[in-house]
Coordinates of C-alpha atoms in Angstrom, one line a residue:
M1461 CA 106.4 78.2 92.3
L1462 CA 103.6 80.6 93.1
P1463 CA 104.5 83.4 95.4
K1464 CA 103.4 83.3 99.1
I1465 CA 101.0 86.0 100.3
V1466 CA 99.7 86.6 103.8
V1467 CA 96.0 87.6 104.1
Y1468 CA 95.5 89.4 107.4
K1469 CA 91.9 90.6 107.1
A1470 CA 88.8 88.6 106.2
V1471 CA 88.0 89.0 102.5
P1472 CA 85.0 87.7 100.5
P1473 CA 85.2 84.1 99.3
D1474 CA 85.4 85.0 95.7
V1475 CA 88.3 87.4 96.4
L1476 CA 90.1 84.7 98.3
D1477 CA 89.5 82.3 95.4
Y1478 CA 91.0 85.0 93.0
L1479 CA 94.1 85.2 95.3
R1480 CA 94.5 81.4 95.4
E1481 CA 94.6 81.4 91.6
H1482 CA 97.7 83.5 91.7
A1483 CA 99.5 82.7 94.9
R1484 CA 99.9 80.4 97.9
I1485 CA 97.8 81.8 100.7
V1486 CA 98.4 82.0 104.4
V1487 CA 95.6 83.4 106.4
V1488 CA 96.3 85.2 109.7
E1489 CA 93.1 85.9 111.5
P1490 CA 92.3 86.6 115.2
A1491 CA 91.4 83.8 117.5
P1492 CA 88.7 84.4 120.0
G1493 CA 90.0 86.6 122.8
Q1494 CA 93.4 87.1 121.0
S1495 CA 95.1 90.4 121.9
Q1496 CA 96.1 92.9 119.2
A1497 CA 99.8 92.3 120.3
S1498 CA 99.5 88.6 119.8
L1499 CA 97.8 89.1 116.4
S1500 CA 100.6 91.5 115.3
G1501 CA 103.2 88.9 116.4
A1502 CA 101.5 86.2 114.3
L1503 CA 101.4 88.5 111.3
G1504 CA 105.1 89.3 111.8
E1505 CA 106.0 85.6 111.8
A1506 CA 103.9 84.9 108.7
L1507 CA 105.6 87.7 106.8
V1508 CA 109.1 86.3 107.3
D1509 CA 109.1 84.3 104.1
A1510 CA 106.2 86.0 102.2
E1511 CA 106.4 87.9 99.0
G1512 CA 103.2 89.8 99.5
A1513 CA 100.5 90.7 102.0
I1514 CA 97.0 92.0 102.0
G1515 CA 94.9 93.3 104.8
A1516 CA 94.0 96.2 107.1
S1517 CA 93.7 97.5 110.6
I1518 CA 97.0 96.1 111.9
K1519 CA 100.1 98.3 112.1
V1520 CA 102.9 96.9 110.0
T1521 CA 106.1 98.1 111.6
P1522 CA 109.6 98.6 110.2
A1523 CA 110.7 95.8 112.6
M1524 CA 108.2 93.4 111.1
V1525 CA 109.2 94.4 107.6
A1526 CA 113.0 94.1 108.3
R1527 CA 112.5 90.3 109.0
A1528 CA 110.5 89.9 105.8
R1529 CA 113.4 89.8 103.4
R1530 CA 111.4 88.4 100.4
L1531 CA 108.6 90.9 100.8
K1532 CA 107.9 92.8 97.5
A1533 CA 104.4 94.3 98.0
I1534 CA 101.7 95.0 100.6
S1535 CA 98.2 95.9 99.6
T1536 CA 96.0 97.6 102.2
I1537 CA 92.3 97.4 102.0
S1538 CA 91.9 101.0 102.8
V1539 CA 92.7 104.5 101.4
G1540 CA 94.6 105.5 104.5
T1541 CA 98.3 104.4 104.9
D1542 CA 99.0 105.5 108.5
N1543 CA 99.5 101.8 109.6
F1544 CA 102.7 101.8 107.5
D1545 CA 106.1 103.6 107.5
L1546 CA 106.1 104.7 103.9
D1547 CA 109.7 105.9 103.9
D1548 CA 110.9 102.6 105.3
L1549 CA 108.9 100.6 102.7
T1550 CA 110.3 102.8 99.9
R1551 CA 113.8 102.4 101.1
R1552 CA 113.4 98.6 101.0
G1553 CA 111.8 98.7 97.5
I1554 CA 108.5 97.4 98.8
V1555 CA 105.3 98.7 97.0
L1556 CA 102.4 99.8 99.2
A1557 CA 99.1 99.7 97.3
H1558 CA 95.9 101.1 98.5
T1559 CA 92.2 101.6 97.4
P1560 CA 91.7 105.4 97.0
D1561 CA 88.8 105.5 94.5
V1562 CA 86.3 102.7 95.3
L1563 CA 85.2 104.0 98.7
T1564 CA 84.8 107.7 97.8
E1565 CA 81.1 107.9 97.3
S1566 CA 80.0 105.7 100.3
T1567 CA 82.4 107.5 102.6
A1568 CA 81.0 110.9 101.5
D1569 CA 77.5 109.5 102.2
T1570 CA 78.6 108.7 105.7
V1571 CA 80.1 112.2 106.3
F1572 CA 76.9 113.9 105.1
A1573 CA 74.8 111.5 107.2
L1574 CA 76.8 112.8 110.2
V1575 CA 76.1 116.4 109.1
L1576 CA 72.4 115.7 108.9
S1577 CA 72.1 113.6 112.0
T1578 CA 74.0 116.1 114.2
A1579 CA 72.1 119.1 112.8
R1580 CA 68.7 117.6 113.1
R1581 CA 69.5 115.6 116.3
V1582 CA 68.4 112.3 114.7
V1583 CA 70.1 109.9 117.1
D1584 CA 69.2 111.9 120.2
L1585 CA 65.6 112.4 119.3
A1586 CA 65.1 108.8 118.1
Q1587 CA 66.3 107.6 121.5
W1588 CA 64.0 110.1 123.2
V1589 CA 61.0 108.6 121.3
K1590 CA 62.1 105.0 122.1
D1591 CA 62.5 106.0 125.8
G1592 CA 58.8 107.0 125.8
Q1593 CA 59.4 110.7 126.3
W1594 CA 57.1 111.8 123.4
H1595 CA 54.0 112.8 125.2
G1596 CA 52.7 115.7 123.1
S1597 CA 53.7 118.4 120.6
I1598 CA 57.4 119.0 120.4
G1599 CA 58.9 122.4 121.3
P1600 CA 62.2 124.2 121.2
A1601 CA 63.9 121.6 123.4
Q1602 CA 63.6 119.2 120.4
Y1603 CA 64.6 121.6 117.6
G1604 CA 67.6 121.2 115.5
V1605 CA 69.2 123.5 113.0
D1606 CA 69.0 123.8 109.2
V1607 CA 71.6 122.4 106.9
H1608 CA 70.5 123.9 103.6
G1609 CA 72.0 127.3 102.9
K1610 CA 74.7 127.0 105.6
T1611 CA 78.5 127.1 105.2
I1612 CA 80.4 123.9 105.1
G1613 CA 84.2 124.0 105.6
I1614 CA 86.1 121.0 104.3
V1615 CA 89.7 120.5 105.5
G1616 CA 91.2 118.4 102.8
L1617 CA 89.5 118.6 99.4
G1618 CA 90.7 115.4 97.8
R1619 CA 88.4 112.7 96.4
I1620 CA 86.2 112.3 99.4
G1621 CA 86.2 116.0 100.2
G1622 CA 85.2 116.7 96.6
A1623 CA 82.4 114.3 96.7
L1624 CA 81.2 115.9 100.0
A1625 CA 81.4 119.4 98.4
K1626 CA 79.2 118.1 95.6
R1627 CA 76.5 116.9 98.0
A1628 CA 76.7 120.1 100.0
A1629 CA 76.6 122.6 97.1
L1630 CA 74.3 120.8 94.7
G1631 CA 72.0 119.0 97.1
F1632 CA 71.7 121.5 99.9
D1633 CA 72.7 124.8 98.4
M1634 CA 75.6 125.2 100.9
R1635 CA 78.5 127.6 100.6
V1636 CA 81.7 125.6 100.4
L1637 CA 85.0 126.7 101.9
Y1638 CA 88.0 124.5 101.8
A1639 CA 91.6 124.4 103.2
N1640 CA 94.0 122.3 101.1
R1641 CA 97.7 122.3 100.2
H1642 CA 96.8 122.8 96.6
P1643 CA 93.9 124.5 94.8
N1644 CA 91.1 122.2 93.6
E1645 CA 90.1 124.0 90.5
A1646 CA 87.5 121.4 89.5
A1647 CA 85.6 121.8 92.7
E1648 CA 85.8 125.6 92.5
R1649 CA 84.3 125.5 89.0
A1650 CA 81.6 122.9 89.7
Y1651 CA 80.6 123.7 93.3
G1652 CA 81.7 127.3 93.8
A1653 CA 84.2 126.1 96.4
R1654 CA 86.5 128.8 97.8
R1655 CA 90.0 128.0 99.1
V1656 CA 90.8 129.8 102.4
E1657 CA 93.3 129.4 105.3
L1658 CA 92.3 127.1 108.1
G1659 CA 91.7 130.0 110.5
E1660 CA 89.2 131.6 108.2
L1661 CA 87.5 128.3 107.5
L1662 CA 87.1 127.6 111.2
A1663 CA 85.7 131.1 111.9
Q1664 CA 83.1 131.1 109.1
S1665 CA 81.9 127.5 108.8
D1666 CA 78.7 126.1 110.4
F1667 CA 80.0 122.6 109.8
V1668 CA 83.7 121.8 109.8
C1669 CA 84.4 118.5 108.1
L1670 CA 87.9 116.9 108.4
Q1671 CA 88.9 114.9 105.3
T1672 CA 92.7 115.0 105.5
P1673 CA 95.0 112.1 105.9
L1674 CA 96.8 111.5 109.2
T1675 CA 100.4 112.6 109.0
P1676 CA 102.9 114.1 111.6
Q1677 CA 101.8 117.5 110.3
T1678 CA 98.0 116.8 110.8
R1679 CA 98.2 115.0 114.1
H1680 CA 96.1 117.1 116.5
L1681 CA 95.5 119.7 113.8
I1682 CA 92.3 120.5 115.6
G1683 CA 93.1 121.4 119.2
A1684 CA 91.8 123.7 121.9
A1685 CA 92.8 126.9 120.0
E1686 CA 91.2 125.7 116.8
L1687 CA 88.0 124.7 118.6
R1688 CA 87.8 128.2 120.2
A1689 CA 88.1 129.7 116.7
M1690 CA 84.9 128.0 115.6
K1691 CA 81.5 129.4 116.0
R1692 CA 79.7 128.4 119.2
S1693 CA 76.9 127.2 116.9
A1694 CA 79.2 125.1 114.8
I1695 CA 79.4 121.3 114.5
L1696 CA 82.7 119.4 114.0
I1697 CA 82.6 116.3 111.7
N1698 CA 85.5 113.9 111.7
A1699 CA 85.4 110.8 109.4
S1700 CA 89.0 110.8 108.5
R1701 CA 91.4 109.8 111.3
G1702 CA 90.7 110.2 115.0
A1703 CA 94.2 111.6 115.9
I1704 CA 93.6 114.6 113.7
V1705 CA 91.6 115.9 116.6
D1706 CA 92.9 116.4 120.2
E1707 CA 90.1 114.3 121.8
A1708 CA 90.6 115.7 125.3
A1709 CA 90.3 119.2 123.9
L1710 CA 87.2 118.3 122.0
I1711 CA 85.5 116.8 125.0
A1712 CA 86.2 120.0 127.0
A1713 CA 84.9 122.2 124.1
L1714 CA 81.7 120.1 123.9
A1715 CA 81.1 120.2 127.6
D1716 CA 81.5 123.9 128.0
G1717 CA 79.6 125.0 124.8
T1718 CA 82.7 126.2 122.9
I1719 CA 81.1 124.4 119.9
A1720 CA 77.6 123.0 119.5
G1721 CA 78.2 119.4 118.7
A1722 CA 80.2 116.7 116.9
G1723 CA 79.7 113.9 114.5
L1724 CA 82.5 111.3 114.8
D1725 CA 83.2 108.2 112.9
V1726 CA 86.8 107.9 114.1
F1727 CA 88.6 108.3 117.4
E1728 CA 92.1 108.6 118.8
H1729 CA 91.8 105.0 120.2
E1730 CA 89.5 102.5 118.6
P1731 CA 87.3 100.8 119.7
L1732 CA 86.1 103.8 121.7
A1733 CA 86.2 103.0 125.4
A1734 CA 82.7 102.3 126.9
D1735 CA 83.4 104.9 129.6
S1736 CA 84.4 107.7 127.2
S1737 CA 82.8 111.0 128.1
L1738 CA 81.8 111.4 124.4
L1739 CA 79.2 108.7 124.8
A1740 CA 77.4 110.5 127.6
M1741 CA 77.0 113.7 125.5
R1742 CA 73.7 114.2 123.8
N1743 CA 75.3 116.6 121.3
V1744 CA 77.6 113.9 119.9
V1745 CA 76.8 111.3 117.3
A1746 CA 79.4 108.5 117.5
L1747 CA 79.8 105.8 114.9
P1748 CA 82.1 102.7 114.9
H1749 CA 84.4 103.7 112.0
V1750 CA 81.9 102.8 109.3
G1751 CA 82.8 105.4 106.6
S1752 CA 83.0 102.9 103.8
A1753 CA 81.1 100.1 105.4
T1754 CA 78.5 99.0 102.9
H1755 CA 78.4 95.5 101.4
E1756 CA 79.0 96.8 97.9
T1757 CA 81.9 99.1 98.8
R1758 CA 83.7 96.7 101.1
H1759 CA 83.6 94.0 98.5
A1760 CA 84.9 96.4 95.8
M1761 CA 87.7 97.5 98.1
A1762 CA 88.8 93.9 98.8
R1763 CA 88.7 93.0 95.1
C1764 CA 90.6 96.2 94.2
A1765 CA 93.3 95.4 96.9
A1766 CA 93.6 91.8 95.7
E1767 CA 94.1 92.9 92.1
N1768 CA 96.6 95.6 93.2
L1769 CA 98.7 93.0 95.0
I1770 CA 98.8 90.5 92.2
A1771 CA 99.7 93.2 89.7
A1772 CA 102.4 94.6 92.1
L1773 CA 104.0 91.1 92.5
A1774 CA 104.0 90.8 88.7
G1775 CA 105.6 94.2 88.3
T1776 CA 102.7 95.6 86.3
L1777 CA 100.9 97.8 88.8
S1778 CA 100.8 101.4 87.7
R1779 CA 98.1 103.0 89.8
N1780 CA 96.9 102.9 93.4
I1781 CA 100.5 103.1 94.6
A1782 CA 100.9 105.0 97.9
N1783 CA 104.7 105.3 97.5
P1784 CA 105.2 105.8 93.8
E1785 CA 108.8 106.8 94.5
V1786 CA 109.5 103.1 94.9
L1787 CA 109.1 102.6 91.1
A1788 CA 112.1 104.9 90.5
R1789 CA 114.4 102.6 92.4

């Protein structure tokens, strides 16, 4: 009999057809007005007798997994794994697959779009024009700042950070600093990137870009003290995970001019509340977590995740495994 898998995020029809060729499919999708708690409960029930699961954007807890005694593999349609307890999955012998490569370039595009749009005030000034405020020649009140030739500091120089360094160094002649647990010698050779401690990166960078995964060690990595360490003219860019930044501290820093602005694709709580102070700030560009959101990339992510899952259930998956220690069991 074909294995049962739970699909808990909408995937393209051809990807769903691929999954149906290899497994029995149960789709868990939100009903109109359904709460996140109710959706999580439905997913937990569907997992009870499932061997696999594929999806994103819902936290899969150890309690849910404990009831799923036949579960062998989960495939997340994302690079991030913060919706899972990796240690618990590994203890239970469950493979967690993810999609670390296919979204690299489109996410780096989004990050650099935030750099450009905050520096040149693209969103603010576009709205100014739409509001009918353009009555003559512009002046200093509408000026932005240059990007070319400035210093970019990248916290986390992995795949996406490396792609960002490429755009900055080769496209905009920027000086690249990075903070990372390990040296990235390829980026140092190709882009002149220099590895420094976080404090030095914050003090020297005109743009601080966060590209590190969310872990207990990186939660609120950027707080009030780190924001004070930045230049008053600096701009913070976060397209990794919202909780890496202490959002209350960021709001305070933006309000009092501790830093000049922020470009944000992620937030501590998503969707961002309509009454968030961030939305009233003209020096903030806020996006709805669209880092990899292009038609091409999202399709490639779904296909990659589907192939990951089927290979994991067959015992043949050898890449894109977030907890490779499980293979040693």
